[in-house]
PDB file of C-alpha atoms in Angstrom:
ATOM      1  CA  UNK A   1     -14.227  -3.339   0.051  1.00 33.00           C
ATOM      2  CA  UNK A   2     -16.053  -4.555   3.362  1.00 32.00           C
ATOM      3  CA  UNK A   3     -14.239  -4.589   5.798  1.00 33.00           C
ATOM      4  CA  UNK A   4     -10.423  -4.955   4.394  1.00 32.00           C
ATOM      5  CA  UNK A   5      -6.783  -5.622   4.546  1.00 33.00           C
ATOM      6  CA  UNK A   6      -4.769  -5.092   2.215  1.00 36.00           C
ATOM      7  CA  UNK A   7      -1.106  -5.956   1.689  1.00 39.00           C
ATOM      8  CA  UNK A   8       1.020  -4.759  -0.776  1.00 39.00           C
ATOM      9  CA  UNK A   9       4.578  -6.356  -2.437  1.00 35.00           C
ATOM     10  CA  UNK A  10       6.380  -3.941  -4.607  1.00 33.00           C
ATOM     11  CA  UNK A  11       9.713  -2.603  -6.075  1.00 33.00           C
ATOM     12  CA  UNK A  12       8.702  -5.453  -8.504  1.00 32.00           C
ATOM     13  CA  UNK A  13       5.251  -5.860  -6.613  1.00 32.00           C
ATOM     14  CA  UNK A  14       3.286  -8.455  -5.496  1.00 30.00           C
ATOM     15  CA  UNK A  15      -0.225  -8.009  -3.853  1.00 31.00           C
ATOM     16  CA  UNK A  16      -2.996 -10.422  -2.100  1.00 33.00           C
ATOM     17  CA  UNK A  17      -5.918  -9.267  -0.306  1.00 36.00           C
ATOM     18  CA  UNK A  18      -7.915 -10.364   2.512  1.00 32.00           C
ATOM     19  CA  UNK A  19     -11.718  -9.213   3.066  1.00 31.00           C
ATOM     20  CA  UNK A  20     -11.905 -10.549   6.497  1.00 30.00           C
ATOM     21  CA  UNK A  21     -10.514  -7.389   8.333  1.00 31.00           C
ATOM     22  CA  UNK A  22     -11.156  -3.853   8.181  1.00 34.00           C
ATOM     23  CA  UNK A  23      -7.065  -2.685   8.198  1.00 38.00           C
ATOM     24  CA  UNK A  24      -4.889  -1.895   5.215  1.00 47.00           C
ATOM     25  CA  UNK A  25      -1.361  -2.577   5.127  1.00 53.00           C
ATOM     26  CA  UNK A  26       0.995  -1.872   2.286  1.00 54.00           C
ATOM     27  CA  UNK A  27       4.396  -3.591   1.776  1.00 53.00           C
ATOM     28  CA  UNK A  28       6.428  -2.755  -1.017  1.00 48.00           C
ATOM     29  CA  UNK A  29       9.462  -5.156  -1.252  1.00 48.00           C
ATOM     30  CA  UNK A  30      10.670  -7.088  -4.791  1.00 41.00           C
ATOM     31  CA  UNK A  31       8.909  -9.862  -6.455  1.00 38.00           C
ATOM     32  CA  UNK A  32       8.557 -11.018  -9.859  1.00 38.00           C
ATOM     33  CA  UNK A  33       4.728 -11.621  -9.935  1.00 38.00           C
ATOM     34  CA  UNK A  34       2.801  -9.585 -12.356  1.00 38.00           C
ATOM     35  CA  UNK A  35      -0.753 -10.986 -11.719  1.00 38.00           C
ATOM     36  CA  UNK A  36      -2.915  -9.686  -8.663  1.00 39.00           C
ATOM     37  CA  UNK A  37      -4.700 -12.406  -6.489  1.00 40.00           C
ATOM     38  CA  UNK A  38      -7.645 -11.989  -4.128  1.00 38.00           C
ATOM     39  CA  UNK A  39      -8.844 -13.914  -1.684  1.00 36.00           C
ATOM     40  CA  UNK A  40     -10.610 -14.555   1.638  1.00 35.00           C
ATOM     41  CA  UNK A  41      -7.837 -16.590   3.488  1.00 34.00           C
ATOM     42  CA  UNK A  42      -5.096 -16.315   0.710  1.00 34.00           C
ATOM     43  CA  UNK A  43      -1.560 -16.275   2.148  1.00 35.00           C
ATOM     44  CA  UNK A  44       1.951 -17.451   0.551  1.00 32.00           C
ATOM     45  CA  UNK A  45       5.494 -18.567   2.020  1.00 28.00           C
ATOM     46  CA  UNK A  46       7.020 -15.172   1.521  1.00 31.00           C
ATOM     47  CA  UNK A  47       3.454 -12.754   3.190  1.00 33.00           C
ATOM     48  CA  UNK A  48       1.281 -12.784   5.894  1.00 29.00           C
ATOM     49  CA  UNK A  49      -1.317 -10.463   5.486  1.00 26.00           C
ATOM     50  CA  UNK A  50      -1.764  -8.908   8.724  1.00 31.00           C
ATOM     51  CA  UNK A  51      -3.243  -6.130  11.418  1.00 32.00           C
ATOM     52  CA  UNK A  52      -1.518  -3.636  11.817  1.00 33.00           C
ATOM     53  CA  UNK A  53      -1.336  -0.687  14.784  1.00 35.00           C
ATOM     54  CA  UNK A  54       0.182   2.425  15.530  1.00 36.00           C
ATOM     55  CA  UNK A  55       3.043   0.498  17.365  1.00 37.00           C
ATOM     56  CA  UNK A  56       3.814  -1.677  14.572  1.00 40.00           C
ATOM     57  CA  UNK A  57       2.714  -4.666  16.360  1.00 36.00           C
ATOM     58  CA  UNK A  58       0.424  -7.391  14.894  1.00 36.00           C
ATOM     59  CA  UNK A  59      -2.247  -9.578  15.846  1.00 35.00           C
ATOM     60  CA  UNK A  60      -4.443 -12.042  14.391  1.00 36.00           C
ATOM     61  CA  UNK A  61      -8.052 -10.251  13.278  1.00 40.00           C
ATOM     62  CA  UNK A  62     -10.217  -9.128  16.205  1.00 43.00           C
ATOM     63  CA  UNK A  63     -12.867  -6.461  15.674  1.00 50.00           C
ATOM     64  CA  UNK A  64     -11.798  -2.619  15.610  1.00 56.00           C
ATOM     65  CA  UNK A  65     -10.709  -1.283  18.841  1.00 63.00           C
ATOM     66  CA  UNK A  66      -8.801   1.908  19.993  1.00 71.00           C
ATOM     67  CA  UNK A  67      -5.320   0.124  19.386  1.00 71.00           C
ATOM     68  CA  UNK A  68      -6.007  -1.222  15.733  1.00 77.00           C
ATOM     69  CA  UNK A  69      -7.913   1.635  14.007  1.00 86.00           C
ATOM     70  CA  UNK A  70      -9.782   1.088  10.790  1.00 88.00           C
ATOM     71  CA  UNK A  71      -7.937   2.165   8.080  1.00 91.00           C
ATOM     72  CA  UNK A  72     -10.089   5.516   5.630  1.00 94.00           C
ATOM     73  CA  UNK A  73      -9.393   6.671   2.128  1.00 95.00           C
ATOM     74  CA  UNK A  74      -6.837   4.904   1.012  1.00 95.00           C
ATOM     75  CA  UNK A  75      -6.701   4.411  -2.723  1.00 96.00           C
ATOM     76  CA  UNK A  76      -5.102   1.334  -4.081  1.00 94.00           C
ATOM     77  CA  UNK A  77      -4.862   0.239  -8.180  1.00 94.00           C
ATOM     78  CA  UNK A  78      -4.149  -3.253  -9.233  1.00 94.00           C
ATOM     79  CA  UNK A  79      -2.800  -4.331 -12.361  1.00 93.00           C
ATOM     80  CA  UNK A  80      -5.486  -6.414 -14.275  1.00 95.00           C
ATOM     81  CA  UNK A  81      -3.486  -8.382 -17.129  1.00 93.00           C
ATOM     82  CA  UNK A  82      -6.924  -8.059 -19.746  1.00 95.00           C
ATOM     83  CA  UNK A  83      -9.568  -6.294 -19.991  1.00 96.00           C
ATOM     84  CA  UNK A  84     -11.761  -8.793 -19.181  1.00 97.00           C
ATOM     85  CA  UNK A  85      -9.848  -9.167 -15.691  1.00 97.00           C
ATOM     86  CA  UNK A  86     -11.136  -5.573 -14.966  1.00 97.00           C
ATOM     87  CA  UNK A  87     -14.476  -6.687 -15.180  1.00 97.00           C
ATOM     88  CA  UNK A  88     -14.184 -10.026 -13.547  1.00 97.00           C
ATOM     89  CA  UNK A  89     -12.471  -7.919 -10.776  1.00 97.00           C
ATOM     90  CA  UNK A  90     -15.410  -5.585 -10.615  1.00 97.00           C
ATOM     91  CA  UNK A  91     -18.519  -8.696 -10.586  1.00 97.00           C
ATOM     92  CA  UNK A  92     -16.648 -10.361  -7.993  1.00 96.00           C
ATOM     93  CA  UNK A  93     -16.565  -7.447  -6.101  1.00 96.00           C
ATOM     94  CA  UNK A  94     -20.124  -6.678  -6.113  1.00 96.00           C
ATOM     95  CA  UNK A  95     -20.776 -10.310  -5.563  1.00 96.00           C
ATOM     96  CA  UNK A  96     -19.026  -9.946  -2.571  1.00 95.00           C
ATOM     97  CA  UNK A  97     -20.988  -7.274  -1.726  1.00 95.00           C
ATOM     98  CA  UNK A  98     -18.617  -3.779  -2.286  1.00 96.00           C
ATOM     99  CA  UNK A  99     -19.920  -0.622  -3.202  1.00 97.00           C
ATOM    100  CA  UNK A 100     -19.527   0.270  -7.241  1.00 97.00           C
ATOM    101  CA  UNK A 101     -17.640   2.842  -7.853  1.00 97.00           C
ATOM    102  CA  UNK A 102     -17.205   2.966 -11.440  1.00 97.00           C
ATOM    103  CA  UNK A 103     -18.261   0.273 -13.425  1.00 97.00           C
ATOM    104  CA  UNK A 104     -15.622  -1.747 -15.753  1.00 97.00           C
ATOM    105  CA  UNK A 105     -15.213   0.859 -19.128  1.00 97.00           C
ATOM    106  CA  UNK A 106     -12.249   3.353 -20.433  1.00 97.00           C
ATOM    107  CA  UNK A 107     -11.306   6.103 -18.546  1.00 96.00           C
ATOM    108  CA  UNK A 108      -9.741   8.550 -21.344  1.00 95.00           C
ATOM    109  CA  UNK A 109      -9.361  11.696 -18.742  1.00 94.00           C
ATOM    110  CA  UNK A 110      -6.661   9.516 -17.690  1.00 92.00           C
ATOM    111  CA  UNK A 111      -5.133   8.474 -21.037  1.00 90.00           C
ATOM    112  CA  UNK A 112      -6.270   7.148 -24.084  1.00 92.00           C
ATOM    113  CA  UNK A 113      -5.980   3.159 -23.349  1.00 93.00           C
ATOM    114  CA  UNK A 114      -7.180   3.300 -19.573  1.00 94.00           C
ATOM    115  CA  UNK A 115      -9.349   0.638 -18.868  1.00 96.00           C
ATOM    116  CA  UNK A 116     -10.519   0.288 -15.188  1.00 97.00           C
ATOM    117  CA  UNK A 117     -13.384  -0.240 -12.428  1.00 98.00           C
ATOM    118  CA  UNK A 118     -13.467   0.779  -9.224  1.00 98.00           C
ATOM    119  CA  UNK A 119     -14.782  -0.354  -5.488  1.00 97.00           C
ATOM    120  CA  UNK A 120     -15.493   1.599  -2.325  1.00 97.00           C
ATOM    121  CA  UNK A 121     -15.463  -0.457   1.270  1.00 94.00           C
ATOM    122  CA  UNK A 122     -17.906   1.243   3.641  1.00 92.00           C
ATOM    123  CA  UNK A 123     -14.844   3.222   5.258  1.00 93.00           C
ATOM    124  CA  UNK A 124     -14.203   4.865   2.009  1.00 94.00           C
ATOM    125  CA  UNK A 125     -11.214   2.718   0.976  1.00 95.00           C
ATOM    126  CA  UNK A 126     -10.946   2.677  -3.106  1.00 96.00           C
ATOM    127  CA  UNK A 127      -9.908  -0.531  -4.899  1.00 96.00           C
ATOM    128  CA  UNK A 128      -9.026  -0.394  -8.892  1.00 97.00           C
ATOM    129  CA  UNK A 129      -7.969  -2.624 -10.970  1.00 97.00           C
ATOM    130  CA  UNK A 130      -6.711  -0.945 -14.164  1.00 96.00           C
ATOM    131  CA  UNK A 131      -5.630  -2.452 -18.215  1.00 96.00           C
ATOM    132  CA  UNK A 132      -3.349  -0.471 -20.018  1.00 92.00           C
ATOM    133  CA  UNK A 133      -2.135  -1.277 -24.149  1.00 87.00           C
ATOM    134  CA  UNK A 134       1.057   0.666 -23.248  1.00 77.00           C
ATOM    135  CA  UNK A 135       3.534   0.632 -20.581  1.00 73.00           C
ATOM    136  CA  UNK A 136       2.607  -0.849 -17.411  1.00 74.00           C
ATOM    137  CA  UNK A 137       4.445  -1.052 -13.599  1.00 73.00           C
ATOM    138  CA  UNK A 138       6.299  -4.347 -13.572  1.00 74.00           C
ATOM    139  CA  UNK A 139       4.246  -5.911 -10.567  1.00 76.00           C
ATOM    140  CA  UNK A 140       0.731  -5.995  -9.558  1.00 85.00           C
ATOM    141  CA  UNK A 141       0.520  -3.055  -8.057  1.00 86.00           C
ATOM    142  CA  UNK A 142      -0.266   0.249 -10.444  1.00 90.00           C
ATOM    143  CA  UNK A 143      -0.438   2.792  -8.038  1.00 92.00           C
ATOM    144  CA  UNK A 144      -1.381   3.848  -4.687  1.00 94.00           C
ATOM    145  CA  UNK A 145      -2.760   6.821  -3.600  1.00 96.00           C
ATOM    146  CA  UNK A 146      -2.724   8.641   0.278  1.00 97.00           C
ATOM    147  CA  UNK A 147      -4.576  11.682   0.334  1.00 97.00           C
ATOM    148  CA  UNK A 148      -3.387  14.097   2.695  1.00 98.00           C
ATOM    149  CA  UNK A 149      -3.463  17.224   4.548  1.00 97.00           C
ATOM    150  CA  UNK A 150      -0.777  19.345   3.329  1.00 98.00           C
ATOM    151  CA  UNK A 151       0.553  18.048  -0.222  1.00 98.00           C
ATOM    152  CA  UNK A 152       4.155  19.922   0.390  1.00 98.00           C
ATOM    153  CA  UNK A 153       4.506  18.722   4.221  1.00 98.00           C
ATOM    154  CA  UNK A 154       4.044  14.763   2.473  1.00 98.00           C
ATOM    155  CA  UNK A 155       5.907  14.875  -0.429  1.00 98.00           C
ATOM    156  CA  UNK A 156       9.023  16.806   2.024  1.00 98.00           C
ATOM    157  CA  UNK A 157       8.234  13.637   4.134  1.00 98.00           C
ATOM    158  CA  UNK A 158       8.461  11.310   1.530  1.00 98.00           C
ATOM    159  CA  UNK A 159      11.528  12.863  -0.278  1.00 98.00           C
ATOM    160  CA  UNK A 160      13.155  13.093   2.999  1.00 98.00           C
ATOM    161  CA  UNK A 161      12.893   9.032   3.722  1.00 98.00           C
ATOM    162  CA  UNK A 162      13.575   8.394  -0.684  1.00 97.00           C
ATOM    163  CA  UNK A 163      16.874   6.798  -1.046  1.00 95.00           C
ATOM    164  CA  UNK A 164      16.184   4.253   1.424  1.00 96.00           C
ATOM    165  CA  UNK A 165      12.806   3.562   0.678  1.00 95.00           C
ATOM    166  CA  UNK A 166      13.871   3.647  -3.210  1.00 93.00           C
ATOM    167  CA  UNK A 167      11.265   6.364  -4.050  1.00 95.00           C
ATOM    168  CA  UNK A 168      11.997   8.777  -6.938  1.00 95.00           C
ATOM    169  CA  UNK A 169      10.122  11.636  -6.734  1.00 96.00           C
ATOM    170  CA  UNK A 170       8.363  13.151 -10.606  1.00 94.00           C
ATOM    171  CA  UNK A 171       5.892  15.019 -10.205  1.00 95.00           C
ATOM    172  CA  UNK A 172       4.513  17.960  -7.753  1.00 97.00           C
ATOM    173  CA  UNK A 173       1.982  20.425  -7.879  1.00 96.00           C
ATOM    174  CA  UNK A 174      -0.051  22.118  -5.009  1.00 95.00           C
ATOM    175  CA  UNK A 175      -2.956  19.532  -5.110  1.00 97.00           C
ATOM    176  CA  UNK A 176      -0.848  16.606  -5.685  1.00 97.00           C
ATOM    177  CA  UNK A 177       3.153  14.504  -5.836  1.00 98.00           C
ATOM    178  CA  UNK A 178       4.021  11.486  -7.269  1.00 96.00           C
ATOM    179  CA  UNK A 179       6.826   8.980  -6.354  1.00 96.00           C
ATOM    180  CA  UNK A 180       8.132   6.013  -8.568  1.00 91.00           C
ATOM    181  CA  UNK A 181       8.607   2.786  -6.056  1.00 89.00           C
ATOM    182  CA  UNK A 182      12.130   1.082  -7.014  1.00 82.00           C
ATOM    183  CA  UNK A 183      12.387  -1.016 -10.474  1.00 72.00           C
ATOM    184  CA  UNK A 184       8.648  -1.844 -10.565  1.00 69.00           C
ATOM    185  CA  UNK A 185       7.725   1.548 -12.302  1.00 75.00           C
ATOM    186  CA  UNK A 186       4.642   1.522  -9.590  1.00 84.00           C
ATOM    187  CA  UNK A 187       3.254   5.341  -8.063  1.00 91.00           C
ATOM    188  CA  UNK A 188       2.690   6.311  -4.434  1.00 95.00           C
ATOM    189  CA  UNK A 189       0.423   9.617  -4.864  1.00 96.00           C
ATOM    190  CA  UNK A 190      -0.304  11.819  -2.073  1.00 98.00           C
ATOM    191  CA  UNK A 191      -3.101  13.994  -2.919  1.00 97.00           C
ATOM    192  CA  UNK A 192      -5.056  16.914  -1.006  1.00 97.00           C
ATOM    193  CA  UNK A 193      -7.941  15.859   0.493  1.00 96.00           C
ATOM    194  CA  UNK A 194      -9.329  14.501   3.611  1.00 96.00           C
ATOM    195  CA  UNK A 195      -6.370  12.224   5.188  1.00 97.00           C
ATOM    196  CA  UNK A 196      -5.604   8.659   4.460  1.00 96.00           C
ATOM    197  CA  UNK A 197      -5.773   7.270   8.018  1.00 94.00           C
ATOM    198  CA  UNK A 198      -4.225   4.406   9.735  1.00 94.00           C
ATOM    199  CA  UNK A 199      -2.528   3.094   6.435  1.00 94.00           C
ATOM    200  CA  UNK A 200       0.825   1.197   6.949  1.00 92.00           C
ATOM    201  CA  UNK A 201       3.281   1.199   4.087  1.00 89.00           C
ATOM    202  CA  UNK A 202       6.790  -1.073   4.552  1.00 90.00           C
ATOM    203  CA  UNK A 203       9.240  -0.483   2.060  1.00 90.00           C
ATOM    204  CA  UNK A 204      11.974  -3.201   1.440  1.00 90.00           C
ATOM    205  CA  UNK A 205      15.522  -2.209   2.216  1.00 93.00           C
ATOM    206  CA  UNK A 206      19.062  -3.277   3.724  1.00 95.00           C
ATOM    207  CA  UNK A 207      20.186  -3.130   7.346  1.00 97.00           C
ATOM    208  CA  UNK A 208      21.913   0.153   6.906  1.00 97.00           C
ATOM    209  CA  UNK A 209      18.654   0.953   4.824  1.00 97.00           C
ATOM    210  CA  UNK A 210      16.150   0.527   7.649  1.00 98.00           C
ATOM    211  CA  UNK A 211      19.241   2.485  10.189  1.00 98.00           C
ATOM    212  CA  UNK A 212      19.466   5.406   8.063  1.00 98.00           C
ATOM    213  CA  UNK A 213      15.436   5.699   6.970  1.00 98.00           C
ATOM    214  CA  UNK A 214      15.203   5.832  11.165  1.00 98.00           C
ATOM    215  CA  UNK A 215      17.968   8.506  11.542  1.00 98.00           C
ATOM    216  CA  UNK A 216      17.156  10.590   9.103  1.00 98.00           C
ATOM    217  CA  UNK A 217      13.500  10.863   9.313  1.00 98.00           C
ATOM    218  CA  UNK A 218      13.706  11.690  12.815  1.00 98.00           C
ATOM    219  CA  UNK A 219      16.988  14.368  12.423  1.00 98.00           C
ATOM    220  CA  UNK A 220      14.351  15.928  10.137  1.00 98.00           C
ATOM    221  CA  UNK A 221      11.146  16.187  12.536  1.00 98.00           C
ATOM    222  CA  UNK A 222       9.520  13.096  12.083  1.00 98.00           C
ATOM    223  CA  UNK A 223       8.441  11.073  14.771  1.00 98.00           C
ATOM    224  CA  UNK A 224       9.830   7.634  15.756  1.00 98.00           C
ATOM    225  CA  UNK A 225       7.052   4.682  16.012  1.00 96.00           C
ATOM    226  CA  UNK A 226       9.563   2.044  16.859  1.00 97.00           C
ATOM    227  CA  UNK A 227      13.412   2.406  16.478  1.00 97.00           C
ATOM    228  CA  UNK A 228      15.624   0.288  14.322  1.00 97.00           C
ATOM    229  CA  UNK A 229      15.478  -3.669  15.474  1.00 97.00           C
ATOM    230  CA  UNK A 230      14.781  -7.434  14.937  1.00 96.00           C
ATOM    231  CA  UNK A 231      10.957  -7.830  15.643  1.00 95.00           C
ATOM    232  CA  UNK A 232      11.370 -11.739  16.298  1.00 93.00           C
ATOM    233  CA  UNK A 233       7.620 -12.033  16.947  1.00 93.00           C
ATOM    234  CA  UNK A 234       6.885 -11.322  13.118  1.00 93.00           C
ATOM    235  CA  UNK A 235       9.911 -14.225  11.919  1.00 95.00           C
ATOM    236  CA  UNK A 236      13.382 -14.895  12.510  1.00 95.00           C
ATOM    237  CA  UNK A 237      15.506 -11.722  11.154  1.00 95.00           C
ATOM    238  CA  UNK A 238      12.505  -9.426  10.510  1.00 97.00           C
ATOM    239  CA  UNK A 239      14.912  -6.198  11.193  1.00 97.00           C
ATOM    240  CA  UNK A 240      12.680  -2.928  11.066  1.00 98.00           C
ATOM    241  CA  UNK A 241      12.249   0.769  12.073  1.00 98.00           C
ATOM    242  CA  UNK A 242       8.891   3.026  12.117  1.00 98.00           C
ATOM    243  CA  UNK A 243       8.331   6.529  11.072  1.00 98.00           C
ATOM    244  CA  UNK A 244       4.918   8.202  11.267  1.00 98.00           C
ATOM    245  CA  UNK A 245       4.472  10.646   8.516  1.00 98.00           C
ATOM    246  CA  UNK A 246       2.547  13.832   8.080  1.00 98.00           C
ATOM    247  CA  UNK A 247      -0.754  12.598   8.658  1.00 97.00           C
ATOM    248  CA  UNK A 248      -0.327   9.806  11.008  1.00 96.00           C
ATOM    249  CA  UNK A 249       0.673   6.798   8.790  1.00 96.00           C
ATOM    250  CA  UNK A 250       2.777   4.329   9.572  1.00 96.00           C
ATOM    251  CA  UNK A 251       5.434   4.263   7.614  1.00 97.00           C
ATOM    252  CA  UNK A 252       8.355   1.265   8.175  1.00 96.00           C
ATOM    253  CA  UNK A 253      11.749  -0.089   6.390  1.00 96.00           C
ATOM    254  CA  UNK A 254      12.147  -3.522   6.642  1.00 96.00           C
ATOM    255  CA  UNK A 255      14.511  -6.417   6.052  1.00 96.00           C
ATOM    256  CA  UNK A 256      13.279 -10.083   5.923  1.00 95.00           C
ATOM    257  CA  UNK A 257      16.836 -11.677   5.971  1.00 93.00           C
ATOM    258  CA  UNK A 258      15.043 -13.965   3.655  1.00 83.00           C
TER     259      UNK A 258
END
């Protein structure tokens, strides 16, 4: 997608996208939406899609600079409800003027009743949306993908931060793990490769949830990008800690008190 932000709702997800910024931003916290929407300005009571840096801070969008790098390689799926939303996904993406990359068909290397399309931004970001006849995530979001330096250094990351960012961790191999996200049946993949960079996930969590994520992710290693606290300048009870993993990502637990 040119030049885009992204923001993700999940443990029942919930997803709306923005193509007027080059940043993605993933927040996984419950909602009962099943349908993706996409567009230029969209925003609802419960989101604001925003920047996002290193810090954790926000701003409105500005052009890239040192402090708000643009987000590379990040792989995100959306559920499309039909078929025919795949492709309607896909045109309007072109139309908009994204890269193809991988026209609206099945995909049977992934299983027998995959139906997606795929679109590239020019910073290698990877948008899908993605019909399935079976079993699908609850939410919008199917699943998202980091790739990553060192698959076992990740998924130790990830396991390490699991039960209070309610990921379940089934499957690893050397090139690749794979983490269920809370009720909504969604993946978070890290897979070898050339990094993900400057990707920031929130998961949705308690007080004691966003304590504990903090405290044990840096007892392990990790480094701290902002310790445990209300971030008034985001809303009233916004009470969040920051975690960068393996590869630089921001990773956050957050509680809206909402």
């Amino acid at each position: 997608m040119r030049n885009t932000r992204t923001a993700l709702h999940t443990r029942e997800s919930r997803l709306q996208c923005s193509t007027t910024s080059p940043f993605v931003s993933v927040t996984w916290r419950p909602s009962t939406r099943r349908t993706p929407r996409c567009s230029q300005r969209s925003r609802s009571s419960r989101q604001r899609i925003r920047r996002v840096s290193r810090s954790g801070a926000t701003s409105p969008s500005r052009e890239n600079d040192d402090a708000h790098p643009i987000a590379r390689r990040a792989h995100i799926a959306f559920v499309a409800p039909t078929a025919a939303h795949v492709e309607r996904f896909w045109q309007a993406g072109i139309d908009a003027g994204f890269t193809d990359n991988g026209t609206a068909g099945p995909r049977p290397d992934y299983a027998d009743d995959y139906y997606a399309a795929f679109l590239q931004d020019p910073a290698g970001n990877n948008f899908e949306a993605v019909y399935r006849d079976g079993a699908r995530p609850k939410g919008s979001i199917d699943h998202v993908g980091l790739r990553v330096h060192d698959v076992e250094a990740s998924a130790a990351f990830y396991s390490t931060i699991a039960a209070t960012a309610g990921l379940t961790l089934r499957r690893q191999a050397s090139d690749r793990a794979s983490f269920t996200v809370g009720r909504s049946e969604g993946v978070l993949s890290v897979v070898a490769g050339e990094p993900t960079q400057n990707v920031h996930i929130a998961f949705s969590g308690n007080d004691d949830d966003v304590r504990r994520f903090h405290a044990d992710a840096t007892a392990a290693g990790y480094r701290s990008n902002g310790e445990p606290g209300e971030r008034a300048r985001y809303h009233d009870g916004y009470y969040a800690a920051y975690v960068l993993d393996p590869d630089g990502n921001n990773i956050e637990v957050v509680n809206h008190h909402r």
